XYZ file of C-alpha atoms in Angstrom:
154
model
C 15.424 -31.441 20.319
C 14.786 -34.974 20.200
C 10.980 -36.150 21.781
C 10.793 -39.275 23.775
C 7.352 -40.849 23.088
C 4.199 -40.164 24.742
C 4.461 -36.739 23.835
C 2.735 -37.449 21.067
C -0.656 -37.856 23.401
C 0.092 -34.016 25.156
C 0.183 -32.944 21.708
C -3.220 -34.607 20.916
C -4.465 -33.547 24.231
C -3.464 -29.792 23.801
C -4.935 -29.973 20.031
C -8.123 -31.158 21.812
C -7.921 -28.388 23.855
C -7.336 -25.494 20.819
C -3.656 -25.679 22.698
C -0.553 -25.891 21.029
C 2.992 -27.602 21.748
C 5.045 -24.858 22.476
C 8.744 -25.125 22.790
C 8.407 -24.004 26.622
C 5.831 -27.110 26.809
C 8.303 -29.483 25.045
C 11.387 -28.012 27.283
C 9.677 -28.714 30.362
C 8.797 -32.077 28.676
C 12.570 -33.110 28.518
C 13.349 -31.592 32.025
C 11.139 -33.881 33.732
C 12.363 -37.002 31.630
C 16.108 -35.901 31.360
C 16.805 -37.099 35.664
C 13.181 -38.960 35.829
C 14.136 -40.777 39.425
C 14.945 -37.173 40.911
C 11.191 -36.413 41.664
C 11.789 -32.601 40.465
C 9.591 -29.361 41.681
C 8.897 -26.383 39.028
C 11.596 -24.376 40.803
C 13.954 -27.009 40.189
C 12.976 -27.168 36.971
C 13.008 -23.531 36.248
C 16.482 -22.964 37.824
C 17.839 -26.028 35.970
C 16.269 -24.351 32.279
C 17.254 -20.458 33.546
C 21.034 -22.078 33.683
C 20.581 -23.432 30.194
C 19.573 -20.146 29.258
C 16.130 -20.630 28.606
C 13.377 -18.137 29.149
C 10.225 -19.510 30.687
C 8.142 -18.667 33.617
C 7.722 -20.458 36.314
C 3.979 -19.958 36.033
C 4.523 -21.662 32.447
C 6.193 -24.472 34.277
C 3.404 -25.194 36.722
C 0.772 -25.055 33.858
C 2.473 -27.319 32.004
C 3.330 -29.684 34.913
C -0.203 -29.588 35.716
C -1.246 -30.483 31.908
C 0.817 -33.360 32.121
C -0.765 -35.082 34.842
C -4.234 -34.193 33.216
C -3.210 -36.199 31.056
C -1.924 -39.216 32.595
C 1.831 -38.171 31.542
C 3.135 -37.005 34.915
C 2.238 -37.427 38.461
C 2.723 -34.936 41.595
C 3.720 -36.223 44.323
C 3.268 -34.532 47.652
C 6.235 -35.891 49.913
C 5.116 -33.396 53.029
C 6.334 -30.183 51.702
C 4.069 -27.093 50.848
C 4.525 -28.501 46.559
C 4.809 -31.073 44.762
C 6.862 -33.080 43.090
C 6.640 -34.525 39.644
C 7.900 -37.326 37.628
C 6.459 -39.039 34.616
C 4.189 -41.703 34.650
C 5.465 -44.673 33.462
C 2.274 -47.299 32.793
C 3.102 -50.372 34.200
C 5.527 -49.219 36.576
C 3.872 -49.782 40.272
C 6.419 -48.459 42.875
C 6.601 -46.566 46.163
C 8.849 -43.990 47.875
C 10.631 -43.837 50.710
C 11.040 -40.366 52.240
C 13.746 -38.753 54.804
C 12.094 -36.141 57.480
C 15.822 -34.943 57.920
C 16.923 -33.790 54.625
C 14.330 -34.739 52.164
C 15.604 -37.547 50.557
C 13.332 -39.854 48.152
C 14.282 -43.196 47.293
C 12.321 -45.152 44.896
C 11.630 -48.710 45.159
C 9.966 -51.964 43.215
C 8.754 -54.751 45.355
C 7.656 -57.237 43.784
C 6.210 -59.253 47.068
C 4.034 -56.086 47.983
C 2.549 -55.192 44.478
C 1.519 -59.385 44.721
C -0.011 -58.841 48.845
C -1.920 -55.366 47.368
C -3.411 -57.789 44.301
C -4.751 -59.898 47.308
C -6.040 -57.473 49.385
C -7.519 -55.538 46.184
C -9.399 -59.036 44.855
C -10.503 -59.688 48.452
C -12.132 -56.032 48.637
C -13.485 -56.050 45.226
C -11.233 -53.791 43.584
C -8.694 -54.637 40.402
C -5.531 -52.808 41.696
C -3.944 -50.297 38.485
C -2.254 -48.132 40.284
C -0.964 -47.358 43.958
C 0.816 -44.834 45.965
C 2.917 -45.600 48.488
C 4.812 -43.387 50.417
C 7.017 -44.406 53.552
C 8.637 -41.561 56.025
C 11.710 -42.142 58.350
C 15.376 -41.213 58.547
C 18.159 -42.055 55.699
C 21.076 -43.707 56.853
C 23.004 -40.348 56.651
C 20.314 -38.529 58.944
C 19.589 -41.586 61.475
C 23.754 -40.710 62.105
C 23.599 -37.460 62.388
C 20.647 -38.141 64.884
C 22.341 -40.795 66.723
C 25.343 -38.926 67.218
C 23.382 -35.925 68.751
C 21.737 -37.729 70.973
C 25.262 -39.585 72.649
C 26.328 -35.783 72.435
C 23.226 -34.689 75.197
């Protein structure tokens, strides 16, 4: 199983911790990274290993999910469900999401122009801006349709 870097920190992390990297921890490591715009739960991620044939827990799953973003690896995202949502956390990557209420649809998106306006507003409130999270809810294109549609229909 090849490792994409950064894994290297977990391991030093769990070796910190008298924790080892299991095979389980490295197989949830390539999960995450193997469709890394899909913004995966641990049930997703469990179903997708079960159907590789893999045998892990999904309490494994959430303890390792939840090691990675101790250590600055992954981030959860809570896009108004009752979990969240992980993908890893690429440094220097500043983006936001955009989120369907219909059908749960999460787009990603860079804008250049915004990550400039929140420098400004960060320098004019005394802050040095590393990191934001941005998350915009509304309707897909698909869903504002279907939406549309009923309401001609009534």
């Amino acid at each position: 199983m090849k490792i994409k870097p950064g894994i290297e920190n977990f391991s030093s992390f769990l070796r910190g911790k008298g924790l080892r990297l299991t095979r389980s921890r490295k197989l949830v490591w390539e999960e995450i990274h193997r469709q890394s715009e899909i913004h995966r739960n641990a049930a997703d991620i469990y179903q997708s290993l079960k159907k590789k044939g893999h045998k892990i827990s999904l309490a494994t799953i959430y303890r390792t999910l939840n090691l990675f973003v101790q250590t600055g690896l992954a981030r959860a995202e809570d896009f108004g469900e009752k979990h969240s949502h992980f993908e890893p956390d690429t440094p220097g990557k500043i983006h936001g999401h955009l989120i369907c209420l219909g059908c749960g649809l999460v787009k990603e998106f860079e804008e250049e122009k915004l990550k400039k306006e929140l420098e400004v507003i960060s320098h004019r409130l005394g802050f040095k801006l590393a990191k934001y999270s941005l998350q915009i809810f509304g309707f897909c294109q698909k869903c504002s349709y279907i939406s549309f549609r009923e309401k001609d229909k009534g």
